[in-house]
Short mmCIF file of C-alpha atoms in Angstrom, two decimals:
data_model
loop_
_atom_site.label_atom_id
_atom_site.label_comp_id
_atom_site.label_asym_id
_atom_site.label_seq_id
_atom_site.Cartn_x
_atom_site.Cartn_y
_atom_site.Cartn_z
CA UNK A 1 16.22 11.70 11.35
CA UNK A 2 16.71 9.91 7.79
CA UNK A 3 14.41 6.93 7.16
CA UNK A 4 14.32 4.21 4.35
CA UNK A 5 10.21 3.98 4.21
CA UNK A 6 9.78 5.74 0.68
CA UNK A 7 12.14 2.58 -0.40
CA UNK A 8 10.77 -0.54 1.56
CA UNK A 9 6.76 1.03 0.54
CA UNK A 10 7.74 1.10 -3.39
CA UNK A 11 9.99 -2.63 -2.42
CA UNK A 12 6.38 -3.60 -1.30
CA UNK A 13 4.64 -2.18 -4.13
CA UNK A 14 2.24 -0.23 -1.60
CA UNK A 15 1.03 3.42 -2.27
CA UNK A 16 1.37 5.63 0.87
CA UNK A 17 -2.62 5.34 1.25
CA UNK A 18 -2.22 1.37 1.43
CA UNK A 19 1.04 1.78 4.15
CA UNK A 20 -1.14 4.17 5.66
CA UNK A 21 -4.05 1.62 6.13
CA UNK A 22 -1.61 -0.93 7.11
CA UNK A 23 -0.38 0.72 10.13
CA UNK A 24 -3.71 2.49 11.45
CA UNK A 25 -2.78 5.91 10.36
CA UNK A 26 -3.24 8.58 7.80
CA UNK A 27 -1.36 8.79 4.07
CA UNK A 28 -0.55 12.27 5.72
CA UNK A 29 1.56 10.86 8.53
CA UNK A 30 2.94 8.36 5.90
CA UNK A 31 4.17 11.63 3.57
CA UNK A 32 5.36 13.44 6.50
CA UNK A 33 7.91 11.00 7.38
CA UNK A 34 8.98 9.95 4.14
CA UNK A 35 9.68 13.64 3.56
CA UNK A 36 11.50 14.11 7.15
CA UNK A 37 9.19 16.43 8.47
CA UNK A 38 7.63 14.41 11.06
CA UNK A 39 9.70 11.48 13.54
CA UNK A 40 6.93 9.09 14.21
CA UNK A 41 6.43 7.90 17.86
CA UNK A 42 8.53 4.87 19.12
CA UNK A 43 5.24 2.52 18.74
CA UNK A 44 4.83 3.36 15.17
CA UNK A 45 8.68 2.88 14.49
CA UNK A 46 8.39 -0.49 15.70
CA UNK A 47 5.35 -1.50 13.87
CA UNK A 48 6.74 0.21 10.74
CA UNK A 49 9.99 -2.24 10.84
CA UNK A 50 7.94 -5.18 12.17
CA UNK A 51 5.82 -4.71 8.76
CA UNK A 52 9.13 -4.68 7.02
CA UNK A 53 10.64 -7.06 8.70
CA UNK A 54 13.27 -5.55 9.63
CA UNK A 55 14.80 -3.59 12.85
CA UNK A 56 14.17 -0.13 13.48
CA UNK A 57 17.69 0.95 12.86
CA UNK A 58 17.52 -0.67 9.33
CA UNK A 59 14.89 1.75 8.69
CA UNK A 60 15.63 5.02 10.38
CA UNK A 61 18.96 6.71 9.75
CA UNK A 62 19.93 8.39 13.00
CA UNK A 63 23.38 10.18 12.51
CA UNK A 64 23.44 11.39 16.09
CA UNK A 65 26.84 11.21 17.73
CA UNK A 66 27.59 11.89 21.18
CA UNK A 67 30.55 14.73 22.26
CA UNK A 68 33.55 13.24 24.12
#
C-alpha cells in the first residue's frame, strides 16, 4: 500500500524523529512506512490522518480492486 506521509511530514516541516514522537512510536516505524515496507496497524492509520487532518484514504493509496 502507497501512502502520502513522506509529503504531509515535509508539508509540516517535521523530521521523521519529530512525526515519530508525535505519534508514540519510533523514527524506524516512521521510515518503514514512508518507504512501503511496513503497513502500520489500523490505530496508527487513524492517528496518522487525524494529525494531518485528513482521512485515512487521503493518506494511504490502496489500489486494491476486487475480481468480478
Amino acid at each position: 500500500m502507497k501512502n502520502r506521509l513522506k509529503a504531509y511530514r515535509e508539508e509540516h516541516g517535521w523530521s521523521q524523529g519529530e512525526l515519530a514522537r508525535r505519534l508514540g512510536v519510533s523514527r524506524q516505524t516512521i521510515n518503514a512506512v514512508e518507504t512501503d515496507k511496513y503497513d502500520p496497524s489500523l490505530p496508527l492509520a487513524l492517528r496518522m490522518a487525524k494529525l494531518f487532518g485528513v482521512n485515512v484514504p487521503e493518506l494511504f493509496i490502496d489500489d486494491w480492486e476486487p475480481d468480478e
